PDB file of C-alpha atoms in Angstrom:
ATOM      1  CA  MET J   1      11.063  13.686  -6.893  1.00 81.00           C
ATOM      2  CA  SER J   2       8.290  11.497  -4.951  1.00 93.00           C
ATOM      3  CA  THR J   3       8.054   7.350  -5.074  1.00 96.00           C
ATOM      4  CA  ILE J   4       4.722   6.638  -6.583  1.00 96.00           C
ATOM      5  CA  VAL J   5       3.398   3.412  -5.088  1.00 97.00           C
ATOM      6  CA  ALA J   6       0.082   1.811  -6.371  1.00 95.00           C
ATOM      7  CA  PHE J   7      -2.013  -0.910  -5.094  1.00 95.00           C
ATOM      8  CA  GLY J   8      -4.109  -2.841  -7.255  1.00 89.00           C
ATOM      9  CA  ASN J   9      -6.415  -5.910  -7.806  1.00 87.00           C
ATOM     10  CA  GLN J  10      -9.509  -6.458 -10.070  1.00 82.00           C
ATOM     11  CA  LYS J  11     -11.099  -8.672  -6.951  1.00 78.00           C
ATOM     12  CA  GLY J  12     -13.144  -6.410  -4.666  1.00 78.00           C
ATOM     13  CA  GLY J  13     -12.585  -8.025  -1.153  1.00 82.00           C
ATOM     14  CA  VAL J  14      -8.637  -8.938  -1.383  1.00 88.00           C
ATOM     15  CA  GLY J  15      -7.749  -5.502   0.842  1.00 91.00           C
ATOM     16  CA  LYS J  16      -6.062  -3.536  -1.182  1.00 92.00           C
ATOM     17  CA  SER J  17      -7.423  -0.175   0.158  1.00 92.00           C
ATOM     18  CA  THR J  18      -7.001  -1.482   3.693  1.00 94.00           C
ATOM     19  CA  VAL J  19      -3.245  -2.504   3.169  1.00 97.00           C
ATOM     20  CA  LEU J  20      -2.513   1.101   1.689  1.00 97.00           C
ATOM     21  CA  THR J  21      -4.209   2.498   4.538  1.00 97.00           C
ATOM     22  CA  LEU J  22      -2.280   0.635   6.840  1.00 98.00           C
ATOM     23  CA  VAL J  23       1.131   1.581   5.020  1.00 98.00           C
ATOM     24  CA  ALA J  24      -0.266   5.481   4.661  1.00 98.00           C
ATOM     25  CA  ASN J  25      -0.978   5.674   8.919  1.00 98.00           C
ATOM     26  CA  ALA J  26       2.142   4.237   9.629  1.00 98.00           C
ATOM     27  CA  LEU J  27       4.666   5.981   6.886  1.00 98.00           C
ATOM     28  CA  ALA J  28       3.207   9.553   7.861  1.00 98.00           C
ATOM     29  CA  GLN J  29       3.922   9.384  11.363  1.00 97.00           C
ATOM     30  CA  ALA J  30       6.969   8.309  13.745  1.00 97.00           C
ATOM     31  CA  PRO J  31       9.198   6.864  13.239  1.00 97.00           C
ATOM     32  CA  PHE J  32       9.099   7.619   9.716  1.00 98.00           C
ATOM     33  CA  ASP J  33       7.591  11.163   9.206  1.00 98.00           C
ATOM     34  CA  ILE J  34       7.511  10.675   5.946  1.00 98.00           C
ATOM     35  CA  ARG J  35       5.670  13.714   3.585  1.00 98.00           C
ATOM     36  CA  LEU J  36       2.937  11.629   1.849  1.00 98.00           C
ATOM     37  CA  CYS J  37      -0.436  11.714   0.227  1.00 98.00           C
ATOM     38  CA  VAL J  38      -3.379   9.061  -1.105  1.00 97.00           C
ATOM     39  CA  VAL J  39      -4.662   9.428  -3.900  1.00 96.00           C
ATOM     40  CA  ASP J  40      -7.860   7.763  -4.081  1.00 94.00           C
ATOM     41  CA  THR J  41      -8.696   7.163  -8.187  1.00 89.00           C
ATOM     42  CA  ASP J  42     -11.461   4.238  -7.248  1.00 82.00           C
ATOM     43  CA  PRO J  43     -15.124   5.955  -8.214  1.00 79.00           C
ATOM     44  CA  GLN J  44     -16.396   4.730  -5.105  1.00 80.00           C
ATOM     45  CA  ARG J  45     -14.138   6.680  -3.334  1.00 88.00           C
ATOM     46  CA  SER J  46     -14.130   4.691  -0.176  1.00 88.00           C
ATOM     47  CA  LEU J  47     -10.933   6.076   1.187  1.00 93.00           C
ATOM     48  CA  VAL J  48     -12.138   9.643   0.868  1.00 92.00           C
ATOM     49  CA  GLU J  49     -15.134   8.960   2.610  1.00 91.00           C
ATOM     50  CA  ALA J  50     -13.664   6.862   5.148  1.00 91.00           C
ATOM     51  CA  ARG J  51     -11.376  10.093   6.081  1.00 92.00           C
ATOM     52  CA  SER J  52     -14.384  12.136   6.215  1.00 88.00           C
ATOM     53  CA  PHE J  53     -16.202  10.338   8.922  1.00 87.00           C
ATOM     54  CA  ASP J  54     -12.355  10.174  10.693  1.00 89.00           C
ATOM     55  CA  THR J  55     -11.202  13.989  10.901  1.00 75.00           C
ATOM     56  CA  ALA J  56     -14.257  15.492  12.509  1.00 73.00           C
ATOM     57  CA  GLY J  57     -11.767  18.229  14.747  1.00 73.00           C
ATOM     58  CA  VAL J  58      -8.669  16.062  14.488  1.00 81.00           C
ATOM     59  CA  GLU J  59      -5.709  16.931  12.376  1.00 88.00           C
ATOM     60  CA  ALA J  60      -4.946  14.064  10.038  1.00 94.00           C
ATOM     61  CA  PRO J  61      -1.356  12.695   9.295  1.00 95.00           C
ATOM     62  CA  TYR J  62      -1.615  13.013   5.696  1.00 97.00           C
ATOM     63  CA  PRO J  63      -4.204  14.281   2.857  1.00 96.00           C
ATOM     64  CA  VAL J  64      -6.479  11.607   1.136  1.00 96.00           C
ATOM     65  CA  LEU J  65      -7.478  13.106  -2.438  1.00 96.00           C
ATOM     66  CA  GLY J  66     -10.254  11.947  -4.434  1.00 94.00           C
ATOM     67  CA  MET J  67      -9.392  12.256  -8.227  1.00 93.00           C
ATOM     68  CA  SER J  68     -10.226  11.025 -11.690  1.00 90.00           C
ATOM     69  CA  VAL J  69      -7.684   9.549 -13.701  1.00 86.00           C
ATOM     70  CA  GLU J  70      -8.010  12.287 -15.961  1.00 90.00           C
ATOM     71  CA  THR J  71      -7.163  14.618 -12.941  1.00 93.00           C
ATOM     72  CA  LEU J  72      -4.157  12.321 -11.642  1.00 92.00           C
ATOM     73  CA  GLN J  73      -2.720  12.945 -15.211  1.00 90.00           C
ATOM     74  CA  GLU J  74      -3.274  16.710 -14.741  1.00 93.00           C
ATOM     75  CA  ARG J  75      -1.641  16.867 -11.380  1.00 95.00           C
ATOM     76  CA  ILE J  76       0.612  14.147 -11.168  1.00 91.00           C
ATOM     77  CA  TYR J  77       3.833  16.239 -11.555  1.00 91.00           C
ATOM     78  CA  GLU J  78       2.800  18.578  -8.704  1.00 96.00           C
ATOM     79  CA  LEU J  79       2.122  15.758  -6.782  1.00 96.00           C
ATOM     80  CA  ASP J  80       5.392  14.313  -7.715  1.00 93.00           C
ATOM     81  CA  GLN J  81       7.121  17.805  -6.641  1.00 94.00           C
ATOM     82  CA  ASP J  82       4.776  18.192  -3.491  1.00 96.00           C
ATOM     83  CA  TYR J  83       5.514  14.848  -1.783  1.00 97.00           C
ATOM     84  CA  ASP J  84       8.177  12.308  -0.967  1.00 97.00           C
ATOM     85  CA  LEU J  85       5.719   9.098  -1.466  1.00 98.00           C
ATOM     86  CA  VAL J  86       2.548   9.155  -3.515  1.00 97.00           C
ATOM     87  CA  LEU J  87       0.424   6.247  -2.831  1.00 97.00           C
ATOM     88  CA  LEU J  88      -2.541   5.486  -5.272  1.00 95.00           C
ATOM     89  CA  ASP J  89      -5.759   3.360  -4.478  1.00 92.00           C
ATOM     90  CA  THR J  90      -6.744   2.224  -8.240  1.00 86.00           C
ATOM     91  CA  ALA J  91     -10.205   1.099  -9.503  1.00 76.00           C
ATOM     92  CA  GLY J  92     -10.028  -2.820 -10.316  1.00 66.00           C
ATOM     93  CA  ARG J  93     -12.033  -3.599 -13.322  1.00 63.00           C
ATOM     94  CA  LEU J  94     -10.115  -4.580 -16.487  1.00 59.00           C
ATOM     95  CA  ASP J  95     -11.838  -4.878 -19.705  1.00 58.00           C
ATOM     96  CA  ASN J  96      -9.983  -7.445 -22.053  1.00 62.00           C
ATOM     97  CA  SER J  97     -11.934  -6.112 -25.024  1.00 62.00           C
ATOM     98  CA  ILE J  98      -9.698  -3.061 -25.339  1.00 63.00           C
ATOM     99  CA  PRO J  99      -5.964  -2.658 -25.243  1.00 63.00           C
ATOM    100  CA  ILE J 100      -4.160  -2.510 -22.268  1.00 62.00           C
ATOM    101  CA  GLU J 101      -2.719   1.137 -22.581  1.00 63.00           C
ATOM    102  CA  GLN J 102      -6.301   2.353 -23.234  1.00 63.00           C
ATOM    103  CA  GLN J 103      -7.922   0.817 -20.167  1.00 65.00           C
ATOM    104  CA  GLN J 104      -8.529   3.519 -17.716  1.00 68.00           C
ATOM    105  CA  ILE J 105      -6.834   1.459 -14.654  1.00 72.00           C
ATOM    106  CA  THR J 106      -3.753   1.049 -16.585  1.00 74.00           C
ATOM    107  CA  ARG J 107      -3.582   4.911 -17.326  1.00 77.00           C
ATOM    108  CA  ALA J 108      -3.566   5.760 -13.627  1.00 80.00           C
ATOM    109  CA  LEU J 109      -0.587   2.743 -12.838  1.00 84.00           C
ATOM    110  CA  MET J 110       1.560   4.587 -16.086  1.00 83.00           C
ATOM    111  CA  PHE J 111       2.817   6.799 -13.192  1.00 86.00           C
ATOM    112  CA  ALA J 112       3.373   4.303 -10.729  1.00 92.00           C
ATOM    113  CA  ASP J 113       6.915   3.202  -9.754  1.00 95.00           C
ATOM    114  CA  TYR J 114       6.057  -0.005  -8.116  1.00 96.00           C
ATOM    115  CA  LEU J 115       2.683  -1.878  -7.895  1.00 95.00           C
ATOM    116  CA  PHE J 116       1.264  -4.091  -5.201  1.00 97.00           C
ATOM    117  CA  ILE J 117      -0.738  -6.974  -5.539  1.00 94.00           C
ATOM    118  CA  PRO J 118      -2.493  -8.288  -2.524  1.00 94.00           C
ATOM    119  CA  PHE J 119      -3.549 -12.641  -3.203  1.00 94.00           C
ATOM    120  CA  ARG J 120      -6.260 -13.699  -1.240  1.00 93.00           C
ATOM    121  CA  ALA J 121      -6.864 -17.629  -0.913  1.00 92.00           C
ATOM    122  CA  GLY J 122      -9.974 -18.754  -2.657  1.00 86.00           C
ATOM    123  CA  SER J 123     -10.567 -19.882  -6.298  1.00 79.00           C
ATOM    124  CA  PHE J 124     -12.374 -16.951  -7.392  1.00 84.00           C
ATOM    125  CA  ASN J 125      -9.901 -14.185  -5.662  1.00 85.00           C
ATOM    126  CA  LEU J 126      -6.849 -16.032  -7.374  1.00 86.00           C
ATOM    127  CA  GLU J 127      -8.509 -16.353 -10.867  1.00 86.00           C
ATOM    128  CA  ALA J 128      -8.988 -12.680 -10.715  1.00 84.00           C
ATOM    129  CA  SER J 129      -5.538 -12.029  -9.174  1.00 88.00           C
ATOM    130  CA  MET J 130      -3.827 -13.853 -11.825  1.00 88.00           C
ATOM    131  CA  GLU J 131      -5.791 -11.990 -14.311  1.00 85.00           C
ATOM    132  CA  TYR J 132      -4.621  -8.610 -12.806  1.00 86.00           C
ATOM    133  CA  LEU J 133      -1.223 -10.218 -12.951  1.00 89.00           C
ATOM    134  CA  LYS J 134      -1.080 -10.562 -16.611  1.00 88.00           C
ATOM    135  CA  MET J 135      -2.312  -6.981 -17.062  1.00 86.00           C
ATOM    136  CA  ALA J 136       0.788  -5.862 -14.605  1.00 89.00           C
ATOM    137  CA  ASP J 137       3.294  -7.872 -16.754  1.00 90.00           C
ATOM    138  CA  ALA J 138       1.784  -6.688 -19.962  1.00 86.00           C
ATOM    139  CA  LEU J 139       2.052  -2.662 -18.356  1.00 86.00           C
ATOM    140  CA  GLN J 140       5.575  -3.269 -17.418  1.00 89.00           C
ATOM    141  CA  LYS J 141       7.041  -4.132 -20.721  1.00 87.00           C
ATOM    142  CA  LEU J 142       5.029  -1.196 -22.038  1.00 82.00           C
ATOM    143  CA  ARG J 143       6.853   0.946 -19.921  1.00 81.00           C
ATOM    144  CA  SER J 144      10.751  -1.037 -20.046  1.00 79.00           C
ATOM    145  CA  ASP J 145      11.851   1.673 -21.994  1.00 79.00           C
ATOM    146  CA  LYS J 146      10.864   4.556 -19.770  1.00 75.00           C
ATOM    147  CA  LYS J 147      12.943   6.433 -17.367  1.00 80.00           C
ATOM    148  CA  ARG J 148      10.797   5.137 -14.552  1.00 83.00           C
ATOM    149  CA  PRO J 149       9.835   1.629 -15.179  1.00 88.00           C
ATOM    150  CA  LEU J 150       7.385  -0.132 -13.014  1.00 92.00           C
ATOM    151  CA  GLN J 151       8.123  -2.764 -10.690  1.00 94.00           C
ATOM    152  CA  TYR J 152       5.179  -5.008  -9.683  1.00 95.00           C
ATOM    153  CA  ILE J 153       5.204  -7.177  -6.348  1.00 97.00           C
ATOM    154  CA  GLY J 154       2.621  -9.614  -4.976  1.00 96.00           C
ATOM    155  CA  PHE J 155       2.049 -10.196  -1.438  1.00 97.00           C
ATOM    156  CA  LEU J 156      -0.219 -12.757   0.491  1.00 97.00           C
ATOM    157  CA  ASN J 157      -3.362 -11.079   2.684  1.00 96.00           C
ATOM    158  CA  PHE J 158      -5.766 -12.328   4.999  1.00 95.00           C
ATOM    159  CA  TYR J 159      -3.482 -15.470   5.720  1.00 96.00           C
ATOM    160  CA  ARG J 160      -4.615 -18.598   7.340  1.00 94.00           C
ATOM    161  CA  ASP J 161      -2.225 -21.383   8.566  1.00 91.00           C
ATOM    162  CA  ARG J 162      -3.802 -24.811   8.314  1.00 88.00           C
ATOM    163  CA  SER J 163      -6.048 -23.715   5.645  1.00 91.00           C
ATOM    164  CA  LYS J 164      -6.322 -25.920   2.655  1.00 93.00           C
ATOM    165  CA  SER J 165      -7.241 -22.851   0.218  1.00 94.00           C
ATOM    166  CA  ASN J 166      -4.230 -20.636   1.853  1.00 94.00           C
ATOM    167  CA  ALA J 167      -2.144 -23.845   1.189  1.00 94.00           C
ATOM    168  CA  PHE J 168      -3.094 -24.285  -2.585  1.00 93.00           C
ATOM    169  CA  LEU J 169      -2.347 -20.464  -2.772  1.00 94.00           C
ATOM    170  CA  VAL J 170       1.154 -20.647  -1.140  1.00 95.00           C
ATOM    171  CA  SER J 171       1.655 -23.485  -3.915  1.00 95.00           C
ATOM    172  CA  GLU J 172       0.513 -21.381  -6.844  1.00 94.00           C
ATOM    173  CA  VAL J 173       2.616 -18.144  -5.396  1.00 95.00           C
ATOM    174  CA  ALA J 174       6.077 -20.826  -5.512  1.00 96.00           C
ATOM    175  CA  HIS J 175       5.058 -21.514  -9.050  1.00 95.00           C
ATOM    176  CA  LEU J 176       4.822 -17.965 -10.266  1.00 95.00           C
ATOM    177  CA  GLU J 177       7.990 -17.470  -8.207  1.00 96.00           C
ATOM    178  CA  ALA J 178       9.836 -19.994 -10.266  1.00 97.00           C
ATOM    179  CA  GLN J 179       8.701 -18.102 -13.251  1.00 95.00           C
ATOM    180  CA  GLY J 180      10.208 -15.166 -12.061  1.00 95.00           C
ATOM    181  CA  VAL J 181       7.044 -13.082 -10.636  1.00 95.00           C
ATOM    182  CA  ARG J 182       8.500 -11.134  -7.316  1.00 96.00           C
ATOM    183  CA  PHE J 183       6.472 -11.689  -3.917  1.00 97.00           C
ATOM    184  CA  MET J 184       6.888 -10.173  -0.629  1.00 98.00           C
ATOM    185  CA  ASN J 185       8.287 -12.887   1.940  1.00 97.00           C
ATOM    186  CA  CYS J 186       6.084 -11.910   4.856  1.00 98.00           C
ATOM    187  CA  ARG J 187       2.534 -12.483   4.728  1.00 97.00           C
ATOM    188  CA  LEU J 188      -0.060 -10.030   5.955  1.00 98.00           C
ATOM    189  CA  ARG J 189      -2.257 -12.371   8.245  1.00 97.00           C
ATOM    190  CA  HIS J 190      -6.189 -12.502   8.777  1.00 96.00           C
ATOM    191  CA  TYR J 191      -6.369 -10.381  12.150  1.00 96.00           C
ATOM    192  CA  SER J 192      -9.753  -8.733  12.864  1.00 95.00           C
ATOM    193  CA  LEU J 193      -7.746  -5.226  13.831  1.00 97.00           C
ATOM    194  CA  PHE J 194      -6.512  -4.649  10.479  1.00 96.00           C
ATOM    195  CA  GLU J 195     -10.474  -4.825   9.303  1.00 91.00           C
ATOM    196  CA  GLU J 196     -11.127  -1.929  11.633  1.00 92.00           C
ATOM    197  CA  ILE J 197      -8.544   0.522  10.411  1.00 94.00           C
ATOM    198  CA  ASP J 198      -9.368   4.013  10.158  1.00 95.00           C
ATOM    199  CA  THR J 199      -7.356   6.550   8.179  1.00 96.00           C
ATOM    200  CA  LEU J 200      -5.409   7.969  11.020  1.00 96.00           C
ATOM    201  CA  THR J 201      -4.155   5.253  13.540  1.00 96.00           C
ATOM    202  CA  SER J 202      -0.777   3.414  13.030  1.00 97.00           C
ATOM    203  CA  TYR J 203      -0.183  -0.235  14.111  1.00 98.00           C
ATOM    204  CA  TYR J 204       3.638   0.476  13.405  1.00 98.00           C
ATOM    205  CA  ASN J 205       5.250  -0.592  16.686  1.00 98.00           C
ATOM    206  CA  VAL J 206       8.670  -2.669  16.941  1.00 97.00           C
ATOM    207  CA  ASN J 207       8.049  -3.108  20.513  1.00 97.00           C
ATOM    208  CA  THR J 208       4.559  -4.617  20.297  1.00 97.00           C
ATOM    209  CA  THR J 209       3.514  -7.697  21.763  1.00 97.00           C
ATOM    210  CA  ASN J 210       0.297  -7.377  20.093  1.00 98.00           C
ATOM    211  CA  LYS J 211       0.228 -10.573  17.135  1.00 98.00           C
ATOM    212  CA  ALA J 212      -1.157  -8.276  14.649  1.00 98.00           C
ATOM    213  CA  LYS J 213       0.715  -5.088  14.947  1.00 98.00           C
ATOM    214  CA  LEU J 214       3.725  -7.359  15.203  1.00 98.00           C
ATOM    215  CA  ASN J 215       2.903  -8.937  11.757  1.00 98.00           C
ATOM    216  CA  PHE J 216       2.270  -5.654  10.211  1.00 98.00           C
ATOM    217  CA  THR J 217       5.600  -3.996  11.278  1.00 98.00           C
ATOM    218  CA  VAL J 218       7.499  -6.651  10.264  1.00 98.00           C
ATOM    219  CA  TRP J 219       5.537  -6.703   6.857  1.00 98.00           C
ATOM    220  CA  LEU J 220       5.921  -2.901   6.593  1.00 98.00           C
ATOM    221  CA  ASN J 221       9.552  -3.243   7.228  1.00 98.00           C
ATOM    222  CA  GLU J 222       9.787  -5.344   4.538  1.00 98.00           C
ATOM    223  CA  PHE J 223       7.894  -2.820   2.194  1.00 98.00           C
ATOM    224  CA  PHE J 224       9.631  -0.266   3.055  1.00 98.00           C
ATOM    225  CA  LYS J 225      12.974  -1.370   2.029  1.00 97.00           C
ATOM    226  CA  THR J 226      11.744  -2.809  -1.227  1.00 97.00           C
ATOM    227  CA  ILE J 227      10.357   0.725  -2.487  1.00 97.00           C
ATOM    228  CA  LYS J 228      13.730   2.430  -1.073  1.00 92.00           C
ATOM    229  CA  ALA J 229      16.270  -0.267  -2.808  1.00 77.00           C
TER     230      ALA J 229
END
C-alpha cells in the first residue's frame, strides 16, 4: 500500500508543482530510492509537458502520469498497489458555489493521505492560500471517520529574510499555528536554482556547501519524516 501525498493551492505561482518535482526527483533516487510516481491531474499538464522535454534519450527515475480526476478514480487502487509513494499535482481552482465534496479538486484529494500547502508572501497569495486552507479543513472533517484520514500541512515557500511581506506572512502563520494548523518548521527559501528544476535532477545532498541545496536537503528531511511518521 502506498502513501499518497498531494500538493495543492488555488493560487498559481506559489510553487506547488516545483516543490513536488523537487521532492519526486530526490526521493526516487539515492539515498532514498523510493518506488514512486507523479500523477498530474492539473488540466494544464505542466509536469507531463516538462517530462516530455527532459527525457529525450534519457531514462527517467520515475513516471509522470497525466490523468483526469475520473481516470485517477478508476486507477487509484492500481497505483496504490504498484508504488510505495504517489505524488499528486492538483488543479487549483475552487468553486464556492457548490458543496465541497462535489468539487473536482476535492474529488482528487479524497485519496490523499497528506496534503502539503505552500504559502508564499503577498496579499493575494495569502488570501488564496487561506481559502484553500478552509477547503482542506472541511475535507479533513469529511474524512475523519475513514480508514485513511487526511492530514494537511502548510509550509513557507519562496521565503526571503528582511522582507516586510514575509514578516507579515510569518505572523499570520504563527496565528494559524496557535489555532492548531500544522506547519513545517523549515522554510524553502527563494533560490533561482529551485525555479530551474527539471524532472530528473535531485538536489538532495547532505554534504553540499551550496545554500539552495542545503536548504532543500533540510526541508526534505523534515518532509520525509512527516510522511513516514
